[in-house]
CSV table of C-alpha atoms in Angstrom, one decimal:
chain,number,residue,atom,x,y,z
A,121,MET,CA,-1.6,100.8,-39.9
A,122,ALA,CA,-2.4,98.6,-42.8
A,123,GLY,CA,1.2,97.8,-43.3
A,124,ASP,CA,1.8,96.7,-39.7
A,125,SER,CA,-0.8,93.9,-39.9
A,126,GLU,CA,0.9,92.1,-42.8
A,127,VAL,CA,3.1,89.1,-42.0
A,128,GLU,CA,6.3,88.7,-43.8
A,129,PRO,CA,6.5,85.6,-46.1
A,130,SER,CA,9.8,84.6,-44.5
A,131,SER,CA,7.9,84.0,-41.2
A,132,TYR,CA,5.6,81.5,-42.9
A,133,LEU,CA,8.6,79.6,-44.2
A,134,VAL,CA,10.1,79.3,-40.7
A,135,LEU,CA,6.8,78.0,-39.3
A,136,ILE,CA,6.5,75.4,-42.1
A,137,ALA,CA,10.1,74.2,-41.5
A,138,LEU,CA,9.6,73.8,-37.8
A,139,GLY,CA,6.4,71.8,-38.4
A,140,VAL,CA,8.1,69.5,-40.8
A,141,PHE,CA,11.0,69.0,-38.4
A,142,PHE,CA,8.8,68.1,-35.5
A,143,ALA,CA,6.7,65.7,-37.6
A,144,ALA,CA,9.8,63.9,-38.8
A,145,ALA,CA,11.0,63.6,-35.2
A,146,ILE,CA,7.7,62.1,-34.1
A,147,ILE,CA,7.7,59.6,-37.0
A,148,TYR,CA,11.3,58.6,-36.2
A,149,VAL,CA,10.6,57.9,-32.6
A,150,ILE,CA,7.5,55.9,-33.4
A,151,SER,CA,9.4,53.8,-36.0
A,152,LEU,CA,12.2,52.8,-33.5
A,153,PRO,CA,10.3,49.8,-31.9
A,154,VAL,CA,8.9,48.8,-35.3
A,155,ARG,CA,12.4,48.6,-36.8
A,156,ALA,CA,13.7,46.7,-33.8
A,157,LEU,CA,10.9,44.1,-34.2
A,158,TRP,CA,11.6,43.9,-37.9
A,159,LYS,CA,15.2,42.9,-37.2
A,160,VAL,CA,14.2,40.1,-34.8
A,161,LEU,CA,11.6,38.5,-37.1
A,162,PRO,CA,12.9,36.0,-39.6
A,163,GLN,CA,12.9,37.4,-43.1
A,164,LYS,CA,11.5,35.5,-46.0
A,165,LYS,CA,14.0,35.2,-48.7
A,166,HIS,CA,12.6,36.5,-52.0
A,167,GLY,CA,13.5,34.5,-55.0
A,168,LYS,CA,12.0,32.3,-57.6
A,169,SER,CA,10.8,29.0,-56.3
A,170,PRO,CA,12.2,26.1,-58.1
A,171,LYS,CA,10.1,24.8,-60.9
A,172,ARG,CA,8.5,21.5,-60.4
A,173,LYS,CA,9.2,19.0,-63.0
A,174,ALA,CA,6.2,17.9,-64.8
A,175,PRO,CA,5.3,14.2,-64.2
A,176,LEU,CA,6.3,11.9,-66.9
A,177,PRO,CA,3.6,10.3,-68.9
A,178,GLU,CA,2.6,7.0,-67.3
A,179,ASP,CA,2.3,3.9,-69.2
A,180,SER,CA,-1.3,2.7,-69.4
A,181,SER,CA,-0.3,-0.9,-68.4
A,182,GLN,CA,1.4,0.3,-65.2
A,183,SER,CA,-1.6,2.5,-64.4
A,184,ALA,CA,-4.0,-0.4,-64.8
A,185,LYS,CA,-1.8,-2.6,-62.6
A,186,ARG,CA,-1.7,0.0,-59.9
A,187,VAL,CA,-5.4,0.4,-59.9
A,188,ALA,CA,-5.9,-3.4,-59.8
A,189,GLU,CA,-3.7,-3.8,-56.7
A,190,PRO,CA,-5.8,-3.9,-53.5
A,191,GLN,CA,-5.0,-1.3,-50.8
A,192,LYS,CA,-3.4,-2.7,-47.7
A,193,PRO,CA,-5.6,-2.3,-44.6
A,194,GLY,CA,-4.5,0.0,-41.7
A,195,VAL,CA,-3.7,-1.2,-38.2
A,196,SER,CA,-6.7,-1.0,-35.8
A,197,MET,CA,-6.3,0.2,-32.2
A,198,LYS,CA,-7.4,-3.3,-31.0
A,199,GLN,CA,-4.6,-4.9,-33.0
A,200,LEU,CA,-2.1,-2.4,-31.8
A,201,MET,CA,-3.0,-3.0,-28.1
A,202,LYS,CA,-2.9,-6.8,-28.7
A,203,LYS,CA,0.6,-6.5,-30.2
A,204,THR,CA,1.8,-4.3,-27.4
A,205,SER,CA,0.4,-6.7,-24.8
A,206,GLN,CA,2.2,-9.6,-26.5
A,207,VAL,CA,5.5,-7.7,-26.4
A,208,THR,CA,5.0,-6.8,-22.8
A,209,SER,CA,4.3,-10.4,-21.9
A,210,LYS,CA,7.4,-11.7,-23.7
A,211,THR,CA,9.5,-9.0,-21.9
A,212,GLN,CA,8.0,-10.0,-18.5
A,213,ALA,CA,8.5,-13.7,-19.3
A,214,GLY,CA,12.2,-13.0,-19.9
A,215,VAL,CA,12.6,-11.5,-16.4
A,216,VAL,CA,13.6,-14.1,-13.9
A,217,ASP,CA,11.9,-13.7,-10.5
A,218,LYS,CA,14.7,-14.5,-8.2
A,219,ALA,CA,12.5,-14.7,-5.1
A,220,THR,CA,10.7,-17.8,-6.5
A,221,HIS,CA,14.0,-19.6,-6.6
A,222,HIS,CA,14.8,-18.9,-2.9
A,223,PRO,CA,15.0,-22.2,-0.8
A,224,LEU,CA,12.3,-20.8,1.5
A,225,PHE,CA,9.8,-20.0,-1.2
A,226,LEU,CA,6.7,-22.1,-1.3
A,227,ASP,CA,4.0,-20.5,-3.5
A,228,THR,CA,2.4,-17.4,-4.9
A,229,LEU,CA,-1.4,-17.0,-4.3
A,230,LYS,CA,-2.8,-16.0,-7.7
A,231,GLY,CA,-5.8,-14.0,-8.6
A,232,HIS,CA,-5.2,-10.5,-7.2
A,233,THR,CA,-5.5,-7.7,-9.7
A,234,ASP,CA,-4.5,-4.8,-7.4
A,235,ARG,CA,-2.4,-4.1,-4.2
A,236,VAL,CA,-3.1,-6.4,-1.3
A,237,GLY,CA,-3.4,-4.5,2.0
A,238,GLY,CA,-4.2,-7.2,4.5
A,239,LEU,CA,-4.2,-10.9,5.1
A,240,ALA,CA,-5.0,-13.3,7.9
A,241,PHE,CA,-4.8,-17.0,8.8
A,242,SER,CA,-7.6,-19.0,10.3
A,243,ALA,CA,-7.1,-20.3,13.9
A,244,ASP,CA,-6.3,-23.8,12.7
A,245,GLY,CA,-4.0,-22.6,9.9
A,246,SER,CA,-6.0,-24.3,7.2
A,247,SER,CA,-7.2,-21.1,5.4
A,248,ILE,CA,-5.8,-17.7,4.5
A,249,ALA,CA,-7.9,-14.7,3.6
A,250,THR,CA,-6.8,-11.6,1.7
A,251,ALA,CA,-8.1,-8.0,1.3
A,252,CYS,CA,-7.4,-6.5,-2.1
A,253,ASP,CA,-7.9,-3.0,-3.5
A,254,ASP,CA,-9.8,-4.6,-6.4
A,255,ARG,CA,-12.7,-4.7,-4.0
A,256,VAL,CA,-12.5,-8.5,-3.6
A,257,VAL,CA,-12.0,-10.6,-0.5
A,258,ARG,CA,-10.5,-14.0,-1.3
A,259,LEU,CA,-10.4,-17.1,0.8
A,260,PHE,CA,-7.7,-19.8,0.0
A,261,ARG,CA,-7.8,-23.3,1.4
A,262,LEU,CA,-4.2,-24.5,2.3
A,263,THR,CA,-4.6,-28.2,1.9
A,264,ASN,CA,-1.0,-28.1,0.6
A,265,ALA,CA,0.9,-24.8,1.0
A,266,ALA,CA,3.4,-25.9,-1.8
A,267,ALA,CA,0.7,-26.7,-4.3
A,268,LYS,CA,0.5,-24.5,-7.4
A,269,ASN,CA,-2.6,-22.6,-8.4
A,270,LEU,CA,-4.5,-23.0,-5.1
A,271,THR,CA,-8.2,-22.4,-5.6
A,272,PHE,CA,-10.1,-19.8,-3.7
A,273,MET,CA,-13.5,-18.4,-3.0
A,274,LYS,CA,-14.1,-14.7,-3.4
A,275,HIS,CA,-16.6,-12.1,-2.3
A,276,ASN,CA,-17.1,-8.9,-4.1
A,277,MET,CA,-17.4,-5.9,-1.8
A,278,THR,CA,-19.2,-2.6,-2.5
A,279,SER,CA,-16.2,-0.6,-1.1
A,280,THR,CA,-12.5,-1.2,-0.8
A,281,PRO,CA,-11.4,-3.7,1.9
A,282,VAL,CA,-8.6,-2.5,4.1
A,283,ASP,CA,-8.0,-5.6,6.2
A,284,VAL,CA,-9.5,-9.0,7.0
A,285,ALA,CA,-9.7,-11.3,10.1
A,286,PHE,CA,-11.4,-14.6,10.8
A,287,GLY,CA,-14.4,-15.0,13.0
A,288,SER,CA,-15.4,-18.1,14.9
A,289,ALA,CA,-15.2,-20.4,11.8
A,290,SER,CA,-12.9,-20.7,8.8
A,291,ASN,CA,-15.6,-19.5,6.5
A,292,LEU,CA,-16.6,-16.4,8.5
A,293,LEU,CA,-14.6,-13.3,7.6
A,294,ALA,CA,-14.6,-9.9,9.4
A,295,VAL,CA,-13.8,-7.2,6.9
A,296,THR,CA,-13.0,-3.5,7.5
A,297,THR,CA,-13.5,-1.3,4.4
A,298,LYS,CA,-13.1,2.4,3.5
A,299,GLY,CA,-15.8,4.5,1.9
A,300,ILE,CA,-15.6,7.4,-0.5
A,301,VAL,CA,-14.8,9.8,2.3
A,302,GLN,CA,-12.5,7.2,4.0
A,303,GLU,CA,-14.8,6.4,6.9
A,304,ALA,CA,-14.4,2.8,8.2
A,305,ASN,CA,-17.1,0.2,7.9
A,306,LEU,CA,-17.0,-3.2,9.6
A,307,SER,CA,-18.9,-6.3,8.6
A,308,MET,CA,-18.9,-10.1,9.0
A,309,ILE,CA,-19.5,-12.2,5.8
A,310,HIS,CA,-20.2,-15.9,5.4
A,311,LEU,CA,-18.6,-17.7,2.4
A,312,ALA,CA,-19.9,-21.2,1.6
A,313,SER,CA,-18.9,-21.2,-2.0
A,314,ASN,CA,-18.4,-18.8,-5.0
A,315,LYS,CA,-22.1,-18.7,-5.6
A,316,SER,CA,-23.6,-15.4,-4.6
A,317,SER,CA,-26.6,-17.2,-3.3
A,318,GLU,CA,-24.4,-19.0,-0.7
A,319,GLN,CA,-22.7,-15.8,0.4
A,320,HIS,CA,-24.3,-13.3,2.8
A,321,THR,CA,-23.5,-10.6,5.3
A,322,LEU,CA,-24.2,-11.6,8.9
A,323,TRP,CA,-23.9,-8.1,10.4
A,324,GLN,CA,-22.6,-4.6,9.6
A,325,VAL,CA,-21.2,-1.7,11.7
A,326,PRO,CA,-21.3,1.3,9.5
A,327,ASN,CA,-18.9,4.2,10.3
A,328,SER,CA,-17.2,2.0,12.9
A,329,HIS,CA,-14.7,4.7,13.8
A,330,ASP,CA,-16.9,7.8,13.8
A,331,GLY,CA,-15.7,9.2,10.5
A,332,ARG,CA,-12.1,8.1,10.8
A,333,GLU,CA,-10.2,5.6,8.6
A,334,ALA,CA,-9.4,2.1,9.8
A,335,ILE,CA,-5.9,0.8,9.0
A,336,LEU,CA,-5.9,-2.7,10.7
A,337,LEU,CA,-8.2,-5.5,11.9
A,338,GLN,CA,-7.1,-8.5,14.0
A,339,SER,CA,-9.0,-11.2,15.8
A,340,ALA,CA,-8.2,-13.4,18.9
A,341,HIS,CA,-10.1,-16.6,19.7
A,342,ARG,CA,-11.1,-17.2,23.3
A,343,SER,CA,-12.9,-20.5,22.4
A,344,GLU,CA,-14.2,-22.2,19.3
A,345,THR,CA,-17.2,-19.9,19.3
A,346,SER,CA,-16.1,-16.7,21.0
A,347,GLY,CA,-13.4,-14.1,20.5
A,348,ILE,CA,-12.8,-10.4,20.0
A,349,LEU,CA,-11.9,-8.2,17.0
A,350,LEU,CA,-9.4,-5.3,17.4
A,351,SER,CA,-9.9,-2.5,14.9
A,352,CYS,CA,-7.3,0.3,14.8
A,353,SER,CA,-7.9,3.8,13.3
A,354,ALA,CA,-5.3,6.0,11.6
A,355,LYS,CA,-5.7,8.5,14.4
A,356,ASN,CA,-5.2,7.5,18.1
A,357,GLU,CA,-8.1,5.2,18.7
A,358,MET,CA,-8.6,1.4,19.0
A,359,ARG,CA,-12.0,-0.3,19.3
A,360,LEU,CA,-12.9,-3.8,20.4
A,361,PHE,CA,-15.9,-5.7,18.9
A,362,SER,CA,-17.4,-9.1,19.7
A,363,PHE,CA,-17.7,-11.8,16.9
A,364,ALA,CA,-21.4,-10.8,16.9
A,365,GLY,CA,-20.6,-7.2,15.9
A,366,LYS,CA,-21.2,-5.5,19.3
A,367,GLN,CA,-18.8,-2.8,20.3
A,368,LEU,CA,-17.1,-3.7,23.6
A,369,ALA,CA,-14.7,-0.8,24.2
A,370,SER,CA,-13.1,2.3,22.6
A,371,VAL,CA,-9.5,3.1,23.8
A,372,ASP,CA,-7.4,6.1,23.3
A,373,ALA,CA,-3.9,5.0,22.4
A,374,ALA,CA,-2.5,8.4,23.5
A,375,GLY,CA,0.0,8.6,20.7
A,376,LEU,CA,-1.3,11.2,18.3
A,377,HIS,CA,-1.1,8.8,15.4
A,378,ASN,CA,-1.3,5.0,15.1
A,379,HIS,CA,1.0,3.1,12.8
A,380,MET,CA,-0.6,-0.3,13.6
A,381,ALA,CA,-1.9,-2.4,16.6
A,382,ALA,CA,-1.9,-6.0,17.7
A,383,VAL,CA,-3.9,-8.2,20.0
A,384,SER,CA,-2.4,-11.2,21.8
A,385,PRO,CA,-3.4,-14.7,20.6
A,386,ASP,CA,-5.3,-15.4,23.8
A,387,GLY,CA,-7.3,-12.1,23.5
A,388,ARG,CA,-5.9,-10.9,26.9
A,389,PHE,CA,-3.7,-7.9,25.8
A,390,PHE,CA,-3.7,-5.4,23.0
A,391,ALA,CA,-1.4,-2.4,22.2
A,392,ALA,CA,-0.7,0.1,19.5
A,393,ALA,CA,2.5,1.3,17.8
A,394,THR,CA,2.2,5.1,17.8
A,395,PHE,CA,4.2,8.3,17.3
A,396,THR,CA,5.6,8.0,20.9
A,397,SER,CA,8.6,6.1,22.0
A,398,ASP,CA,6.8,4.0,24.6
A,399,VAL,CA,4.0,1.3,24.3
A,400,LYS,CA,0.9,1.3,26.4
A,401,VAL,CA,-0.3,-2.3,26.9
A,402,HIS,CA,-4.0,-2.7,27.7
A,403,GLU,CA,-5.7,-5.7,29.3
A,404,VAL,CA,-9.1,-7.2,28.3
A,405,ARG,CA,-10.9,-8.4,31.4
A,406,TYR,CA,-13.5,-11.2,31.3
A,407,ASP,CA,-15.9,-12.6,33.9
A,408,LYS,CA,-15.9,-16.3,35.0
A,409,GLN,CA,-18.2,-17.2,32.0
A,410,GLY,CA,-15.7,-15.7,29.6
A,411,ALA,CA,-17.9,-12.6,28.8
A,412,PHE,CA,-16.2,-9.2,28.3
A,413,GLN,CA,-16.2,-7.0,31.3
A,414,SER,CA,-13.8,-4.1,30.7
A,415,SER,CA,-10.4,-3.0,29.5
A,416,ALA,CA,-7.6,-1.0,31.2
A,417,LYS,CA,-4.0,0.1,30.7
A,418,VAL,CA,-1.8,-2.2,32.8
A,419,MET,CA,1.8,-1.7,31.5
A,420,ASP,CA,4.2,0.7,29.7
A,421,LEU,CA,7.1,-0.5,27.6
A,422,LYS,CA,9.8,2.1,27.9
A,423,GLY,CA,13.3,1.9,26.3
A,424,HIS,CA,13.2,3.2,22.7
A,425,ARG,CA,14.3,6.6,21.8
A,426,SER,CA,11.9,7.2,18.9
A,427,GLN,CA,8.4,6.3,17.7
A,428,ILE,CA,7.3,2.7,17.6
A,429,LEU,CA,6.6,1.5,14.0
A,430,CYS,CA,5.4,-2.1,14.6
A,431,LEU,CA,4.9,-4.7,17.4
A,432,THR,CA,3.7,-8.2,17.9
A,433,PHE,CA,2.9,-10.8,20.6
A,434,SER,CA,4.5,-14.2,21.2
A,435,PRO,CA,2.3,-17.3,20.5
A,436,ASP,CA,1.9,-17.9,24.2
A,437,SER,CA,1.0,-14.2,24.9
A,438,THR,CA,3.8,-13.8,27.5
A,439,LYS,CA,6.2,-11.7,25.5
A,440,MET,CA,6.1,-8.8,23.0
A,441,VAL,CA,8.5,-7.5,20.3
A,442,THR,CA,8.7,-3.8,19.3
A,443,ALA,CA,10.6,-2.2,16.5
A,444,SER,CA,11.4,1.5,16.6
A,445,LYS,CA,12.5,4.3,14.2
A,446,ASP,CA,15.6,4.6,16.4
A,447,GLY,CA,16.9,1.5,14.5
A,448,THR,CA,16.5,-1.1,17.3
A,449,TRP,CA,14.1,-3.9,18.2
A,450,CYS,CA,13.3,-5.1,21.7
A,451,VAL,CA,11.9,-8.3,23.2
A,452,TRP,CA,9.8,-7.7,26.4
A,453,ASN,CA,8.6,-10.0,29.1
A,454,ILE,CA,5.0,-9.0,29.9
A,455,ASN,CA,4.3,-12.0,32.1
A,456,VAL,CA,4.8,-9.9,35.2
A,457,ARG,CA,2.7,-9.0,38.3
A,458,TYR,CA,1.5,-5.6,37.0
A,459,HIS,CA,-1.2,-5.6,39.6
A,460,GLN,CA,1.6,-5.0,42.1
A,461,GLN,CA,3.2,-2.3,39.9
A,462,GLU,CA,5.8,-4.6,38.5
A,463,ASP,CA,7.1,-3.3,35.2
A,464,ALA,CA,7.6,-5.3,32.0
A,465,LYS,CA,11.2,-6.3,31.5
A,466,CYS,CA,13.3,-5.7,28.4
A,467,LEU,CA,14.9,-9.1,27.7
A,468,LEU,CA,16.9,-8.1,24.6
A,469,GLN,CA,17.6,-4.9,22.6
A,470,HIS,CA,19.3,-5.4,19.2
A,471,GLN,CA,20.2,-3.2,16.2
A,472,GLN,CA,18.1,-3.8,13.1
A,473,GLU,CA,20.5,-5.1,10.4
A,474,VAL,CA,19.0,-3.1,7.6
A,475,PRO,CA,20.4,-0.6,5.1
A,476,ALA,CA,21.0,3.0,6.3
A,477,GLY,CA,17.8,5.1,6.4
A,478,THR,CA,15.5,2.0,6.6
A,479,VAL,CA,13.8,0.2,9.5
A,480,TYR,CA,11.5,-2.7,10.1
A,481,SER,CA,7.9,-1.9,9.2
A,482,HIS,CA,6.2,-5.2,10.1
A,483,LEU,CA,6.8,-8.0,12.7
A,484,ALA,CA,5.3,-11.4,13.2
A,485,TRP,CA,6.1,-14.2,15.8
A,486,GLY,CA,5.8,-17.7,14.5
A,487,PRO,CA,4.6,-20.9,16.2
A,488,THR,CA,8.2,-22.4,16.3
A,489,GLY,CA,9.6,-19.3,18.0
A,490,GLN,CA,11.1,-17.5,15.1
A,491,LEU,CA,10.4,-13.8,14.3
A,492,ALA,CA,9.8,-12.5,10.8
A,493,ALA,CA,10.5,-8.8,10.1
A,494,ALA,CA,9.9,-6.8,6.9
A,495,CYS,CA,12.0,-4.0,5.7
A,496,ASP,CA,10.8,-2.6,2.4
A,497,ASN,CA,10.6,-5.7,0.2
A,498,THR,CA,13.0,-7.8,2.2
A,499,ILE,CA,12.2,-10.4,4.9
A,500,HIS,CA,14.4,-11.2,7.9
A,501,PHE,CA,14.0,-14.3,10.0
A,502,LEU,CA,15.2,-13.5,13.5
A,503,ASP,CA,16.1,-15.4,16.7
A,504,PRO,CA,14.4,-13.6,19.6
A,505,SER,CA,16.8,-15.1,22.1
A,506,THR,CA,20.0,-13.8,20.5
A,507,GLY,CA,18.9,-11.1,18.1
A,508,GLY,CA,20.7,-12.8,15.2
A,509,VAL,CA,19.4,-13.0,11.7
A,510,ILE,CA,18.8,-16.7,10.9
A,511,ASP,CA,18.0,-16.2,7.2
A,512,ARG,CA,16.9,-13.5,4.9
A,513,VAL,CA,15.0,-13.1,1.6
A,514,GLU,CA,16.2,-10.1,-0.4
A,515,GLY,CA,13.7,-8.8,-2.9
A,516,ALA,CA,10.9,-11.1,-1.7
A,517,HIS,CA,8.5,-8.9,-3.6
A,518,ASP,CA,8.8,-6.3,-6.4
A,519,ALA,CA,7.4,-3.6,-4.1
A,520,ALA,CA,7.2,-2.8,-0.4
A,521,ILE,CA,5.6,-5.5,1.9
A,522,SER,CA,2.2,-4.4,3.3
A,523,SER,CA,1.3,-7.3,5.5
A,524,LEU,CA,3.1,-10.1,7.3
A,525,GLU,CA,1.5,-13.1,9.1
A,526,TRP,CA,2.5,-16.5,10.4
A,527,ALA,CA,0.1,-19.5,10.3
A,528,PRO,CA,-0.7,-20.2,14.0
A,529,MET,CA,0.0,-23.9,13.5
A,530,LEU,CA,2.3,-26.0,11.3
A,531,VAL,CA,1.0,-26.5,7.8
A,532,THR,CA,1.5,-29.3,5.2
A,533,ALA,CA,3.8,-28.1,2.4
A,534,GLY,CA,4.6,-30.9,-0.1
A,535,SER,CA,6.2,-33.8,1.8
A,536,GLU,CA,6.9,-31.8,5.0
A,537,THR,CA,5.1,-30.0,7.8
A,538,THR,CA,6.4,-26.6,8.5
A,539,ALA,CA,5.7,-23.2,9.9
A,540,VAL,CA,4.4,-21.0,7.0
A,541,LEU,CA,4.8,-17.2,6.7
A,542,ALA,CA,2.5,-15.2,4.3
A,543,THR,CA,3.5,-11.9,2.9
A,544,ALA,CA,1.4,-9.4,0.9
A,545,ALA,CA,2.9,-6.4,-1.0
A,546,LEU,CA,2.1,-3.5,-3.2
A,547,ASP,CA,3.1,-5.6,-6.2
A,548,ARG,CA,-0.3,-7.4,-6.2
A,549,LYS,CA,1.3,-10.6,-4.9
A,550,VAL,CA,0.7,-12.8,-1.9
A,551,ARG,CA,3.5,-15.3,-1.2
A,552,LEU,CA,4.1,-18.2,1.2
A,553,TRP,CA,7.4,-19.0,2.8
A,554,ARG,CA,8.6,-21.9,4.9
A,555,SER,CA,10.5,-21.2,8.1
A,556,PRO,CA,14.3,-21.7,7.9
A,557,GLN,CA,16.1,-24.2,9.9
A,558,ALA,CA,17.5,-22.6,13.1
């Protein structure tokens, strides 16, 4: 029995061999990813680094000379910025502004340090006001539209002005601004001089569009002391205010989104350019004493095949011009018997002579009968009776034009009296142009 319990030595050897085999297999499997990683990593070459030469003994006279030499000062950040500014100025000075050499160019109104979103002329054409994103409203006196460095008065706003319009006098400015959350605020300011003590706010209408952003402000003068303000929101709403700040009406433009709006010079009609292909013209109704009574839609301008991007009224308030995304612009007769259901008549429909993929974004009708249209940074002067382009200014600005307005009356420019067009753009510039000869 004792002999059966003994294990043969050869069995131990077999077990040991199997254990060694399995251990080697496990080590081999574990080493595979390590070996692969080792091949990928760059290997440092082993070798003797080159011996550095010992420095030669330095002559004592040279050492003393080096110690005696003063160390050159480094360039400060202020000096570096000044040098960069000088180089930029020289580069800009070397660039020729071709627009200023155009025969129709009159002047550039200086002082704006940011994009100019809106501008307006006074009723007598003697002044022009601008709304700039640098939170400043500026008022220029046009004693001579061709004079260089026209002086201006300015008013610092607490929020960014979007657009500006004149009140009952040439030193009363209605301003619509946008707040931090984009809501519109409307106010009337009085500018007597650049002294803050002689500038004050006559009235304010906070949140004038109930939380919506305003994109445009225009005024129309009924008399020397009375008129209306048209404020247009980015949605589908227009609101009328008196020169005293009283809200007169709120009108739904029924176009999903407003591109812009306009009021006729006599304050009788107003309309919006919207996402739809037709234009709804509204009438402002007054009593016998000239006080506001109501407003109502009286006409539809139908004929375009795509949304309306801009529109304007003629100086005598009997016609309108519309420009559409369909690439056409139309002249309309609105001096019709709409009370008897007579429709406005399309007098002219013409193709916009602009590069493919672009259209007119702004329109203005001048006192001498010429139309001005803006496409990107180019101005076209149009004949509303034929549709032809009388003249054009390519590259009138270095960026897209943001506002376009005619002085309502002829203005002195050097030795001549001419109709003056003002353009504002995203390049921080406001420029004046004379009307071309028809």
